[in-house]
Structure formats: C-alpha cells, structure tokens
Amino acid sequence: MARQTGSRKRKAPALAASSLGSAAAADGDGPLPPKKPKRPAALRSLLHYLKGREVGARGRAGLPDFEGKLRGYAVQKLPELLRERELALGTLNKVFASQWLNARQVVCGTKCNTLFVVDVQSGQITRIPLMRDRGPGSARAQPSCGIHAIQLNPSKTLLATGGENPNSLAVYQLPTLDPVCLGDRHGHKDWIFAIAWMSDTVAVSGSRDGTVALWKIDPDMFHGSIAWHNDAGLPVYAHIRPRDVETIPRASTNPSNRKVRALAFSGKNQELGAVSLDGYFHLWKAQSNLSRLLSIRLPYCRENVCLTYCDELSLYAVGSQSHVSFLDPRQRQQNIRPLCSREGGTGVRSLSFYQHIVTVGTGHGSLLFYDIRAQRFLEERASASPHFSPGPAGRKLKLTCGRGWLNHDDLWVNHFGGIGEFPNALYTHCYNWPEMKLFVAGGPLPSGLHGNYAGLWS
C-alpha cells in the first residue's frame, strides 16, 4: 500500500498590523480585529492525490477516507479497463483452480492432475511433483478427477491442494514449494473438491464423500528452511490424519447427493460455510473441532458448485446453474435478491467478492461484474466524443475470453460433429489487486472434451 500523504498548505499573506491599526484610528473606531486568514479549499481530485503522494507532501488528515473512496472507485472502474492476453498452456486439460503466489507467478491445478506454476510475464510453466500416499496400495489419480482446489494460508507461507491421490490433502511450504505433509491417513474416501484455511496452521477440506475434515499442521514440520530428502534424493514429508471429520446431514429430498462442492471461511465469525450438491448450505462453528450450526435449503439447487464470502458485508454468495444467491445466516429474511446470470444455461463456475463487487465466471466463457450495493450488474460504456465522459449504454458489462486450445480428437469428431469452437468454462479466477491484474482459466465445459484456456487481464 502506498504511503498516505497529503498536500502542503500555503500560508496566507499576513497584513501589517501597524498600518491596519493606524487606518482604523484615523476613523475614530479604535483598532480593528485582525482579519482571519481563509483556509484553502480541500482538493480531492485523483490527480492532486497522486501528485501529493509523489512529492511526499504533509498533511495526512482525511486521507484514509479518501484512499478508501479511491479504492472503491478503482474496484468499480477496473473491469471496463481490463484487456486480455492469452497464455499458452500446451496440452494440459482444464484448469480447475488457481492462486497468485507473487506479482508474476500463479499456481494452478488441472483435470489431468497436474500442479504447475505459470509465469504470467514470460509464459514459462514449471510442474510441481505431487505427493504420493504411503503404502504399496496407494491410489492413483482417477482419469476424470484432477486438482479442484488450491488455497494459501493467511500468511502465504503454506499452500494446500490435492495429492497424487485426489482423496488426500497435500501441504507445501512457500515460497519454495517444498512438500511439508500429506493427509492420507483416515481422511476422505473420495475426491477433495474444496479447501479453506481457518488459520496459518489449520485447514479444512470438503470431499465428494459427503464429509468435511479439519487438519492441524504442526509448525515443526515447516520451520526448517531446507527440505528433508531420503537416500534416493526424494523429498520426505510427514503423513498426517485429520483432527476431526464431520458428515454432511442427509437431505430427505436427495439423500445420495450430499457431496461437498465448495467451502468459505469467515474469519470474523470463526464460521465455515459449505455447499453440497443436494442443494443445501451448511454452517459450522470452526474451533478446535467442527460443530454444525445450521443447514439451509438453497433457493436454486441445481449445480451449486462455487461459494465465496465477504467479511465486510458478512455475506455468502453461492453460484448455481443460472443464479447467484446471497446468504446472511444471521438474517431469517434475506434482503438481497438473487442475481440471474443466464449465459446459455451453462451456469456459474467461479465467484469472488472484493468490497462491493462480485465477479462471476460463467460456463460460457464470459466474466460478469455485479455491484452488491446497487444490486445490478456493471454496465458497458457507450463510445462518445473524447471531450465528454461516456454515459452508460444500458447493457451489462461482459468480458468474453479467448479461444484457448481444444484437442481435435476422435471424441470431438464423433460426438460433437467437429464443431470448430467451444466457449471455455471459466472454472477459476483470482485477482492481484495491488497491480490491478486478473488471472482467469478453465477449459471446454463438456466433460469429454480435452482443452484449456488461461488469460491475464490487465
């Protein structure tokens, strides 16, 4: 964050008191009180703020509020300024998860069970070895699974994701990406779909087996700066078990489909939100163990696959096949109406909250932006003369992503008639707000098609 600075106030020119007094005495009224100097008007333009910051001017009063307004203005105006630069990912299949590691590197996980780091400036891709379960009968990645979740802890010193076995939780140290530990003992019996950190050393995973597991990472595992290796030169990591495993309650309407699809943690309330594919939102008190507080039937219960939380508004957002629903668990009556995002019936595939703007990644290759305060989508700006500010065009702002890469294999020829282009589902997106950049990735929506898309919007 840039240093908060202000403008230097110029002193008003002082009048000579003796001449002022003499003139007043000549009129017989006695000495007049000195004239109060005028206070210069506060300058609030963006240009003035930036120039003041450059020269390191004094006078910081009121600037925190101004900087807050400036950030809010930037958040609202950034989407219409974004321009895409596609990134080539070779033949990797469908990016499901991503997170910024630093100003130029993003870590990603794919359907083909590949964990890699892409340099958004050079395009270089570095693959990260996956951790393997202990024991001769350890499961291998299943063909249609992959890495669905990547999350960094609050201090950005640890990264949690899936292992070579998609049922296991893998934890790496940052920035080196050395392996720390693998949760492969008495944990999940099916694929991990979601991960959330509750603190720097406590993570929760949600699985397709209908359970959420709480994991405690021992700080002694990663305090050393050098990774341990065995005689063969392979890295050595600990094998851990969860501290607590809780089962999602069965719904009477759809008891066989309680798969945990997404998680979001509220640090302010120390609560964990979970979405299951049977159309329910679950809330857990997250401390040394997990204690379920409530379960709510969602208003739109088809393909609820993403969830995010806004601490400032104490609000969860759930993405479904055609809507984003907003939930405040402390309110019986929800005051914010759901937003409809019908993009060819392909659904909401990724969601994020920043201040009052919700970013929506769809299954039809587009990004939408919703202002939660105004309860409407951001709108396009009409082209106008350079001498006038453009006015709203009335259409919602939609950024359409590029073509990416699609494998023209036998399945594409036989089942999809050799259709030249498929819009890419945007399964993941993440912002780098200090540098005003947005990383977006995904791939073709039909499960049998093999392809990828990645782009840097800046």
CSV table of C-alpha atoms in Angstrom, one decimal:
chain,number,residue,atom,x,y,z
A,1,MET,CA,0.0,0.0,0.0
A,2,ALA,CA,1.3,3.4,-0.9
A,3,ARG,CA,2.3,5.7,1.9
A,4,GLN,CA,-0.5,8.0,3.0
A,5,THR,CA,0.5,11.6,2.2
A,6,GLY,CA,-1.3,14.9,1.8
A,7,SER,CA,-0.7,18.4,0.4
A,8,ARG,CA,1.4,21.1,1.9
A,9,LYS,CA,-0.7,24.1,3.0
A,10,ARG,CA,0.4,27.5,1.8
A,11,LYS,CA,0.4,30.3,4.4
A,12,ALA,CA,-2.0,33.2,3.7
A,13,PRO,CA,0.0,36.5,3.3
A,14,ALA,CA,-0.1,38.5,6.6
A,15,LEU,CA,-1.1,42.2,6.6
A,16,ALA,CA,1.0,44.7,8.6
A,17,ALA,CA,-0.7,45.2,11.9
A,18,SER,CA,0.6,48.8,12.4
A,19,SER,CA,-0.8,50.2,9.2
A,20,LEU,CA,-4.1,48.4,9.8
A,21,GLY,CA,-4.3,50.0,13.3
A,22,SER,CA,-3.4,53.5,12.0
A,23,ALA,CA,-6.1,53.5,9.4
A,24,ALA,CA,-8.7,52.4,12.0
A,25,ALA,CA,-7.6,55.1,14.5
A,26,ALA,CA,-8.0,57.8,11.9
A,27,ASP,CA,-11.7,56.9,11.5
A,28,GLY,CA,-12.1,57.1,15.3
A,29,ASP,CA,-13.3,53.5,15.7
A,30,GLY,CA,-10.3,52.2,17.5
A,31,PRO,CA,-8.1,49.2,16.3
A,32,LEU,CA,-9.9,46.6,14.1
A,33,PRO,CA,-9.6,42.9,14.9
A,34,PRO,CA,-7.1,41.2,12.6
A,35,LYS,CA,-8.7,39.6,9.5
A,36,LYS,CA,-9.0,35.8,9.8
A,37,PRO,CA,-7.0,34.1,7.0
A,38,LYS,CA,-9.0,31.9,4.7
A,39,ARG,CA,-8.4,28.2,4.9
A,40,PRO,CA,-7.6,26.8,1.4
A,41,ALA,CA,-10.3,24.5,0.0
A,42,ALA,CA,-9.6,20.8,0.3
A,43,LEU,CA,-8.5,19.3,-3.0
A,44,ARG,CA,-10.0,15.9,-3.7
A,45,SER,CA,-9.1,15.1,-7.3
A,46,LEU,CA,-7.3,11.9,-8.1
A,47,LEU,CA,-4.6,14.0,-9.9
A,48,HIS,CA,-4.0,16.1,-6.8
A,49,TYR,CA,-3.8,13.0,-4.6
A,50,LEU,CA,-1.2,11.3,-6.8
A,51,LYS,CA,0.9,14.4,-7.2
A,52,GLY,CA,0.9,14.9,-3.4
A,53,ARG,CA,2.0,11.3,-2.9
A,54,GLU,CA,4.9,11.7,-5.4
A,55,VAL,CA,6.4,14.7,-3.6
A,56,GLY,CA,5.8,13.3,-0.1
A,57,ALA,CA,3.7,16.3,1.0
A,58,ARG,CA,2.5,16.7,4.5
A,59,GLY,CA,-1.0,16.9,6.0
A,60,ARG,CA,-2.5,13.5,6.2
A,61,ALA,CA,-5.8,14.4,7.8
A,62,GLY,CA,-8.8,12.9,6.0
A,63,LEU,CA,-6.7,10.8,3.5
A,64,PRO,CA,-7.6,7.4,4.9
A,65,ASP,CA,-11.2,8.1,4.0
A,66,PHE,CA,-10.2,9.5,0.6
A,67,GLU,CA,-8.0,6.5,-0.1
A,68,GLY,CA,-10.9,4.2,0.8
A,69,LYS,CA,-13.1,6.1,-1.7
A,70,LEU,CA,-10.3,5.9,-4.3
A,71,ARG,CA,-10.0,2.1,-3.9
A,72,GLY,CA,-13.8,1.7,-4.2
A,73,TYR,CA,-13.8,3.8,-7.3
A,74,ALA,CA,-10.9,1.7,-8.8
A,75,VAL,CA,-12.7,-1.5,-8.0
A,76,GLN,CA,-15.8,-0.3,-9.8
A,77,LYS,CA,-13.9,1.1,-12.8
A,78,LEU,CA,-11.3,-1.6,-13.3
A,79,PRO,CA,-13.4,-4.2,-15.1
A,80,GLU,CA,-14.2,-1.9,-18.1
A,81,LEU,CA,-10.4,-1.2,-18.5
A,82,LEU,CA,-9.3,-4.8,-18.5
A,83,ARG,CA,-7.7,-6.2,-21.7
A,84,GLU,CA,-6.9,-9.9,-22.3
A,85,ARG,CA,-3.6,-11.5,-23.1
A,86,GLU,CA,-3.9,-15.3,-23.6
A,87,LEU,CA,-1.3,-17.6,-22.0
A,88,ALA,CA,-0.4,-20.9,-23.8
A,89,LEU,CA,-0.6,-24.0,-21.6
A,90,GLY,CA,0.3,-26.6,-24.1
A,91,THR,CA,-1.9,-29.8,-24.0
A,92,LEU,CA,-2.9,-29.5,-20.3
A,93,ASN,CA,-6.6,-30.3,-19.7
A,94,LYS,CA,-8.9,-27.9,-18.0
A,95,VAL,CA,-7.6,-25.6,-15.2
A,96,PHE,CA,-9.9,-26.1,-12.2
A,97,ALA,CA,-8.0,-24.0,-9.5
A,98,SER,CA,-5.6,-21.1,-9.3
A,99,GLN,CA,-3.9,-18.7,-6.8
A,100,TRP,CA,-1.4,-15.9,-7.1
A,101,LEU,CA,1.9,-16.7,-5.5
A,102,ASN,CA,3.5,-13.3,-6.1
A,103,ALA,CA,3.4,-10.4,-8.6
A,104,ARG,CA,4.2,-12.6,-11.6
A,105,GLN,CA,3.5,-16.3,-10.7
A,106,VAL,CA,0.2,-18.1,-10.5
A,107,VAL,CA,-0.1,-21.7,-9.2
A,108,CYS,CA,-2.7,-23.9,-11.0
A,109,GLY,CA,-4.3,-27.3,-10.8
A,110,THR,CA,-5.8,-29.2,-13.7
A,111,LYS,CA,-8.3,-32.0,-14.5
A,112,CYS,CA,-5.3,-34.1,-15.7
A,113,ASN,CA,-4.0,-33.9,-12.1
A,114,THR,CA,-1.1,-31.5,-12.9
A,115,LEU,CA,0.1,-28.9,-10.4
A,116,PHE,CA,2.1,-26.2,-12.1
A,117,VAL,CA,3.3,-22.6,-11.7
A,118,VAL,CA,2.9,-20.2,-14.7
A,119,ASP,CA,5.0,-17.0,-15.0
A,120,VAL,CA,2.4,-14.5,-16.4
A,121,GLN,CA,5.2,-12.3,-17.9
A,122,SER,CA,7.3,-14.9,-19.7
A,123,GLY,CA,4.7,-17.7,-20.0
A,124,GLN,CA,7.1,-20.3,-18.6
A,125,ILE,CA,5.4,-23.3,-16.9
A,126,THR,CA,7.0,-25.2,-14.0
A,127,ARG,CA,5.4,-28.5,-12.9
A,128,ILE,CA,5.4,-29.3,-9.2
A,129,PRO,CA,5.7,-33.0,-8.2
A,130,LEU,CA,2.6,-34.4,-6.4
A,131,MET,CA,2.9,-36.1,-3.1
A,132,ARG,CA,2.2,-39.9,-3.0
A,133,ASP,CA,0.2,-41.8,-0.4
A,134,ARG,CA,2.2,-44.1,1.8
A,135,GLY,CA,1.9,-47.8,1.3
A,136,PRO,CA,2.1,-50.2,-1.7
A,137,GLY,CA,-1.7,-50.0,-2.4
A,138,SER,CA,-1.9,-46.2,-2.6
A,139,ALA,CA,-4.5,-45.0,-5.0
A,140,ARG,CA,-3.5,-43.2,-8.2
A,141,ALA,CA,-5.3,-40.2,-9.7
A,142,GLN,CA,-8.5,-41.2,-11.5
A,143,PRO,CA,-8.8,-40.2,-15.1
A,144,SER,CA,-11.7,-37.8,-14.7
A,145,CYS,CA,-10.8,-36.2,-11.4
A,146,GLY,CA,-7.9,-33.8,-11.1
A,147,ILE,CA,-7.0,-31.0,-8.7
A,148,HIS,CA,-10.1,-29.0,-7.8
A,149,ALA,CA,-8.8,-26.8,-5.0
A,150,ILE,CA,-5.7,-24.7,-4.2
A,151,GLN,CA,-5.6,-22.3,-1.2
A,152,LEU,CA,-2.9,-20.3,0.6
A,153,ASN,CA,-2.9,-19.8,4.3
A,154,PRO,CA,-3.3,-16.2,5.6
A,155,SER,CA,0.5,-15.5,5.9
A,156,LYS,CA,1.1,-17.1,2.5
A,157,THR,CA,3.7,-19.5,4.0
A,158,LEU,CA,1.8,-22.7,3.2
A,159,LEU,CA,-0.2,-24.0,0.2
A,160,ALA,CA,-2.9,-26.7,0.5
A,161,THR,CA,-4.1,-28.7,-2.5
A,162,GLY,CA,-4.7,-32.3,-3.6
A,163,GLY,CA,-2.1,-35.1,-3.8
A,164,GLU,CA,-1.4,-37.7,-6.4
A,165,ASN,CA,-4.4,-39.5,-4.9
A,166,PRO,CA,-7.2,-36.9,-5.2
A,167,ASN,CA,-8.6,-38.0,-1.9
A,168,SER,CA,-5.5,-36.8,0.0
A,169,LEU,CA,-4.7,-33.3,1.3
A,170,ALA,CA,-1.2,-32.1,0.3
A,171,VAL,CA,0.6,-29.1,2.0
A,172,TYR,CA,3.6,-27.4,0.5
A,173,GLN,CA,5.9,-24.7,2.0
A,174,LEU,CA,6.1,-21.3,0.3
A,175,PRO,CA,7.9,-19.8,-1.5
A,176,THR,CA,10.0,-22.9,-2.2
A,177,LEU,CA,7.0,-25.3,-2.8
A,178,ASP,CA,8.9,-28.0,-0.8
A,179,PRO,CA,6.5,-30.7,0.4
A,180,VAL,CA,5.5,-30.5,4.1
A,181,CYS,CA,2.9,-33.2,4.8
A,182,LEU,CA,0.2,-35.3,3.2
A,183,GLY,CA,-3.2,-36.0,4.8
A,184,ASP,CA,-3.6,-39.6,3.6
A,185,ARG,CA,-4.5,-41.4,6.8
A,186,HIS,CA,-8.1,-41.9,8.0
A,187,GLY,CA,-9.3,-38.9,5.9
A,188,HIS,CA,-11.5,-38.8,2.8
A,189,LYS,CA,-12.7,-41.7,0.8
A,190,ASP,CA,-13.4,-39.7,-2.3
A,191,TRP,CA,-12.1,-36.7,-4.2
A,192,ILE,CA,-11.4,-33.4,-2.4
A,193,PHE,CA,-13.4,-30.6,-4.0
A,194,ALA,CA,-12.7,-27.7,-1.7
A,195,ILE,CA,-10.2,-26.4,0.8
A,196,ALA,CA,-10.3,-23.4,3.3
A,197,TRP,CA,-7.7,-22.2,5.8
A,198,MET,CA,-9.0,-21.2,9.3
A,199,SER,CA,-5.6,-20.0,10.5
A,200,ASP,CA,-2.0,-20.3,9.5
A,201,THR,CA,-1.8,-23.9,10.7
A,202,VAL,CA,-5.5,-25.2,10.5
A,203,ALA,CA,-7.2,-26.2,7.2
A,204,VAL,CA,-10.5,-27.7,6.3
A,205,SER,CA,-11.2,-29.9,3.3
A,206,GLY,CA,-14.5,-30.9,1.8
A,207,SER,CA,-15.0,-34.1,-0.2
A,208,ARG,CA,-17.3,-35.8,-2.6
A,209,ASP,CA,-17.8,-38.5,0.1
A,210,GLY,CA,-20.0,-36.0,2.0
A,211,THR,CA,-17.5,-35.1,4.7
A,212,VAL,CA,-15.5,-32.1,5.9
A,213,ALA,CA,-12.2,-32.8,7.6
A,214,LEU,CA,-10.2,-30.5,9.9
A,215,TRP,CA,-6.4,-30.7,9.7
A,216,LYS,CA,-3.8,-29.3,12.1
A,217,ILE,CA,-0.3,-28.7,10.6
A,218,ASP,CA,2.5,-28.9,13.2
A,219,PRO,CA,4.7,-25.8,12.8
A,220,ASP,CA,7.8,-28.0,13.4
A,221,MET,CA,7.2,-29.6,10.1
A,222,PHE,CA,8.0,-26.5,8.1
A,223,HIS,CA,10.1,-24.3,10.3
A,224,GLY,CA,13.3,-25.7,8.8
A,225,SER,CA,14.4,-23.8,5.7
A,226,ILE,CA,15.9,-27.0,4.0
A,227,ALA,CA,13.6,-29.8,2.8
A,228,TRP,CA,14.5,-33.3,4.0
A,229,HIS,CA,15.4,-36.0,1.5
A,230,ASN,CA,15.9,-39.7,1.6
A,231,ASP,CA,18.9,-41.7,0.4
A,232,ALA,CA,17.5,-41.7,-3.2
A,233,GLY,CA,17.3,-37.9,-3.1
A,234,LEU,CA,13.5,-37.8,-3.0
A,235,PRO,CA,11.8,-35.3,-0.6
A,236,VAL,CA,10.5,-36.7,2.7
A,237,TYR,CA,7.2,-35.4,4.1
A,238,ALA,CA,5.0,-36.3,7.1
A,239,HIS,CA,1.8,-38.3,6.8
A,240,ILE,CA,-1.0,-36.9,8.9
A,241,ARG,CA,-4.6,-37.7,9.9
A,242,PRO,CA,-7.4,-35.2,10.4
A,243,ARG,CA,-8.3,-33.9,13.9
A,244,ASP,CA,-12.0,-34.0,13.2
A,245,VAL,CA,-14.2,-35.4,10.4
A,246,GLU,CA,-17.9,-34.4,10.2
A,247,THR,CA,-20.5,-35.8,7.9
A,248,ILE,CA,-23.0,-33.6,5.9
A,249,PRO,CA,-26.5,-34.5,7.0
A,250,ARG,CA,-28.6,-36.4,4.5
A,251,ALA,CA,-31.4,-34.4,2.9
A,252,SER,CA,-34.7,-36.2,2.6
A,253,THR,CA,-35.2,-34.9,-1.0
A,254,ASN,CA,-31.8,-36.1,-2.4
A,255,PRO,CA,-30.0,-38.3,0.2
A,256,SER,CA,-27.5,-39.8,-2.2
A,257,ASN,CA,-26.1,-36.5,-3.4
A,258,ARG,CA,-24.6,-34.7,-0.4
A,259,LYS,CA,-21.2,-34.2,-2.0
A,260,VAL,CA,-19.4,-31.2,-0.6
A,261,ARG,CA,-18.7,-28.9,-3.5
A,262,ALA,CA,-17.3,-25.6,-2.0
A,263,LEU,CA,-16.2,-24.1,1.3
A,264,ALA,CA,-15.7,-20.5,2.5
A,265,PHE,CA,-14.4,-19.3,5.9
A,266,SER,CA,-15.5,-16.3,7.9
A,267,GLY,CA,-12.5,-15.1,10.0
A,268,LYS,CA,-14.7,-12.5,11.7
A,269,ASN,CA,-17.2,-15.0,13.0
A,270,GLN,CA,-14.9,-18.1,13.0
A,271,GLU,CA,-17.5,-20.0,11.0
A,272,LEU,CA,-17.2,-22.2,8.0
A,273,GLY,CA,-19.8,-22.3,5.1
A,274,ALA,CA,-20.2,-25.3,2.9
A,275,VAL,CA,-22.3,-26.0,-0.1
A,276,SER,CA,-23.4,-29.6,-1.0
A,277,LEU,CA,-24.8,-30.8,-4.3
A,278,ASP,CA,-28.1,-31.8,-2.8
A,279,GLY,CA,-29.0,-28.1,-2.7
A,280,TYR,CA,-28.1,-27.1,0.9
A,281,PHE,CA,-25.9,-24.5,2.6
A,282,HIS,CA,-24.3,-25.7,5.9
A,283,LEU,CA,-22.7,-23.5,8.6
A,284,TRP,CA,-20.2,-24.9,11.0
A,285,LYS,CA,-18.6,-23.3,14.1
A,286,ALA,CA,-14.9,-23.8,13.5
A,287,GLN,CA,-12.7,-24.0,16.5
A,288,SER,CA,-10.6,-27.0,17.7
A,289,ASN,CA,-13.3,-29.1,16.0
A,290,LEU,CA,-16.3,-28.5,13.8
A,291,SER,CA,-19.8,-28.0,15.2
A,292,ARG,CA,-22.7,-27.7,12.8
A,293,LEU,CA,-24.9,-24.6,13.5
A,294,LEU,CA,-27.5,-24.9,10.7
A,295,SER,CA,-28.4,-26.2,7.3
A,296,ILE,CA,-30.5,-24.1,4.8
A,297,ARG,CA,-32.2,-25.2,1.7
A,298,LEU,CA,-30.9,-23.0,-1.2
A,299,PRO,CA,-33.4,-21.2,-3.4
A,300,TYR,CA,-31.7,-22.5,-6.5
A,301,CYS,CA,-30.4,-26.0,-6.0
A,302,ARG,CA,-29.1,-27.2,-9.4
A,303,GLU,CA,-25.3,-27.3,-9.8
A,304,ASN,CA,-24.3,-25.3,-6.7
A,305,VAL,CA,-20.6,-25.6,-7.4
A,306,CYS,CA,-19.0,-22.4,-6.0
A,307,LEU,CA,-19.1,-20.3,-2.8
A,308,THR,CA,-17.4,-17.1,-1.6
A,309,TYR,CA,-17.6,-14.9,1.5
A,310,CYS,CA,-17.4,-11.2,2.0
A,311,ASP,CA,-16.2,-10.2,5.6
A,312,GLU,CA,-17.1,-6.5,5.1
A,313,LEU,CA,-20.8,-7.4,4.3
A,314,SER,CA,-21.0,-10.7,6.4
A,315,LEU,CA,-22.4,-12.3,3.3
A,316,TYR,CA,-22.0,-15.6,1.5
A,317,ALA,CA,-22.6,-15.9,-2.3
A,318,VAL,CA,-23.5,-19.2,-3.9
A,319,GLY,CA,-23.2,-19.9,-7.6
A,320,SER,CA,-25.7,-22.3,-9.3
A,321,GLN,CA,-26.8,-23.2,-12.8
A,322,SER,CA,-28.4,-19.9,-13.5
A,323,HIS,CA,-28.2,-17.7,-10.4
A,324,VAL,CA,-26.0,-16.3,-7.6
A,325,SER,CA,-27.8,-16.4,-4.2
A,326,PHE,CA,-26.7,-14.2,-1.3
A,327,LEU,CA,-27.0,-15.5,2.3
A,328,ASP,CA,-26.6,-13.9,5.7
A,329,PRO,CA,-27.0,-16.8,8.1
A,330,ARG,CA,-28.0,-14.3,10.9
A,331,GLN,CA,-31.0,-13.0,9.0
A,332,ARG,CA,-34.1,-15.0,8.6
A,333,GLN,CA,-35.3,-12.9,5.7
A,334,GLN,CA,-32.7,-12.4,3.0
A,335,ASN,CA,-32.7,-8.8,1.9
A,336,ILE,CA,-30.6,-9.1,-1.2
A,337,ARG,CA,-32.3,-10.7,-4.1
A,338,PRO,CA,-30.5,-13.4,-6.2
A,339,LEU,CA,-28.9,-12.3,-9.4
A,340,CYS,CA,-29.7,-14.1,-12.6
A,341,SER,CA,-26.8,-15.0,-14.9
A,342,ARG,CA,-28.3,-17.0,-17.7
A,343,GLU,CA,-25.4,-17.4,-20.1
A,344,GLY,CA,-26.7,-20.1,-22.4
A,345,GLY,CA,-27.7,-22.2,-19.4
A,346,THR,CA,-24.1,-23.1,-18.6
A,347,GLY,CA,-24.1,-21.8,-15.1
A,348,VAL,CA,-21.8,-20.0,-12.7
A,349,ARG,CA,-18.4,-21.7,-12.5
A,350,SER,CA,-16.4,-19.3,-10.4
A,351,LEU,CA,-17.1,-16.5,-7.9
A,352,SER,CA,-15.2,-13.9,-6.0
A,353,PHE,CA,-16.0,-11.0,-3.7
A,354,TYR,CA,-14.0,-7.8,-3.4
A,355,GLN,CA,-15.5,-4.9,-1.5
A,356,HIS,CA,-19.0,-4.4,-3.1
A,357,ILE,CA,-18.2,-6.1,-6.4
A,358,VAL,CA,-18.9,-9.7,-7.2
A,359,THR,CA,-17.0,-11.2,-10.2
A,360,VAL,CA,-18.8,-14.1,-11.9
A,361,GLY,CA,-17.1,-16.6,-14.2
A,362,THR,CA,-19.6,-18.4,-16.4
A,363,GLY,CA,-19.6,-21.7,-18.2
A,364,HIS,CA,-20.0,-19.8,-21.5
A,365,GLY,CA,-16.6,-18.1,-21.5
A,366,SER,CA,-17.6,-14.7,-20.0
A,367,LEU,CA,-16.9,-12.6,-16.9
A,368,LEU,CA,-19.7,-10.6,-15.4
A,369,PHE,CA,-19.5,-8.0,-12.6
A,370,TYR,CA,-22.2,-7.3,-10.0
A,371,ASP,CA,-22.5,-4.3,-7.7
A,372,ILE,CA,-24.0,-5.6,-4.5
A,373,ARG,CA,-24.8,-2.1,-3.2
A,374,ALA,CA,-26.7,-1.1,-6.3
A,375,GLN,CA,-28.0,-4.7,-6.8
A,376,ARG,CA,-27.3,-4.6,-10.5
A,377,PHE,CA,-24.6,-5.6,-13.0
A,378,LEU,CA,-21.9,-3.1,-14.0
A,379,GLU,CA,-22.8,-1.7,-17.4
A,380,GLU,CA,-20.9,-1.1,-20.6
A,381,ARG,CA,-19.9,2.5,-21.5
A,382,ALA,CA,-21.0,3.8,-24.8
A,383,SER,CA,-18.5,5.3,-27.2
A,384,ALA,CA,-18.5,9.1,-27.2
A,385,SER,CA,-16.5,12.1,-28.1
A,386,PRO,CA,-13.1,12.3,-26.3
A,387,HIS,CA,-14.2,15.6,-24.9
A,388,PHE,CA,-17.2,14.2,-23.0
A,389,SER,CA,-17.4,11.4,-20.4
A,390,PRO,CA,-19.1,8.4,-21.8
A,391,GLY,CA,-22.5,7.5,-20.4
A,392,PRO,CA,-24.0,4.1,-19.5
A,393,ALA,CA,-25.0,2.1,-22.5
A,394,GLY,CA,-27.6,0.1,-20.6
A,395,ARG,CA,-26.1,-3.3,-21.4
A,396,LYS,CA,-24.3,-5.3,-18.7
A,397,LEU,CA,-20.6,-5.3,-19.0
A,398,LYS,CA,-19.4,-8.7,-20.2
A,399,LEU,CA,-15.8,-9.7,-20.9
A,400,THR,CA,-15.5,-12.6,-23.3
A,401,CYS,CA,-12.5,-14.8,-23.0
A,402,GLY,CA,-10.4,-16.1,-25.9
A,403,ARG,CA,-10.5,-19.4,-27.7
A,404,GLY,CA,-7.8,-21.3,-25.8
A,405,TRP,CA,-6.8,-24.7,-27.0
A,406,LEU,CA,-9.0,-27.6,-27.9
A,407,ASN,CA,-7.9,-31.2,-28.7
A,408,HIS,CA,-9.4,-32.3,-32.1
A,409,ASP,CA,-9.6,-36.0,-31.1
A,410,ASP,CA,-11.9,-38.8,-32.1
A,411,LEU,CA,-14.5,-37.8,-29.4
A,412,TRP,CA,-14.6,-34.3,-30.7
A,413,VAL,CA,-15.1,-35.5,-34.3
A,414,ASN,CA,-17.7,-38.3,-33.5
A,415,HIS,CA,-19.7,-36.7,-30.7
A,416,PHE,CA,-19.5,-33.0,-31.4
A,417,GLY,CA,-19.6,-33.1,-35.2
A,418,GLY,CA,-16.2,-31.4,-35.4
A,419,ILE,CA,-17.5,-28.0,-34.1
A,420,GLY,CA,-14.7,-25.6,-34.5
A,421,GLU,CA,-15.1,-23.7,-31.3
A,422,PHE,CA,-16.4,-24.3,-27.8
A,423,PRO,CA,-16.7,-21.5,-25.3
A,424,ASN,CA,-14.5,-22.1,-22.3
A,425,ALA,CA,-16.0,-22.6,-18.9
A,426,LEU,CA,-14.2,-20.2,-16.5
A,427,TYR,CA,-13.6,-22.6,-13.6
A,428,THR,CA,-11.3,-20.3,-11.8
A,429,HIS,CA,-10.2,-16.7,-11.5
A,430,CYS,CA,-8.1,-14.7,-9.0
A,431,TYR,CA,-7.2,-11.1,-8.6
A,432,ASN,CA,-3.9,-9.4,-7.9
A,433,TRP,CA,-5.4,-6.2,-6.6
A,434,PRO,CA,-2.1,-4.3,-5.9
A,435,GLU,CA,-1.2,-4.5,-9.5
A,436,MET,CA,-4.8,-4.5,-10.9
A,437,LYS,CA,-4.5,-7.8,-12.7
A,438,LEU,CA,-6.9,-10.7,-13.1
A,439,PHE,CA,-5.9,-14.3,-13.9
A,440,VAL,CA,-8.7,-16.4,-15.5
A,441,ALA,CA,-8.5,-20.0,-16.5
A,442,GLY,CA,-10.7,-23.0,-17.4
A,443,GLY,CA,-11.5,-25.2,-20.4
A,444,PRO,CA,-14.3,-26.7,-22.5
A,445,LEU,CA,-17.5,-27.4,-20.5
A,446,PRO,CA,-18.4,-30.8,-21.9
A,447,SER,CA,-16.7,-33.4,-19.7
A,448,GLY,CA,-15.4,-35.5,-22.6
A,449,LEU,CA,-13.6,-32.7,-24.4
A,450,HIS,CA,-9.9,-32.0,-23.8
A,451,GLY,CA,-8.6,-28.5,-23.8
A,452,ASN,CA,-7.6,-25.4,-21.8
A,453,TYR,CA,-7.8,-21.7,-21.5
A,454,ALA,CA,-5.7,-19.2,-19.5
A,455,GLY,CA,-5.6,-15.5,-19.7
A,456,LEU,CA,-4.1,-12.5,-17.9
A,457,TRP,CA,-6.5,-9.5,-17.9
A,458,SER,CA,-4.8,-6.2,-17.0
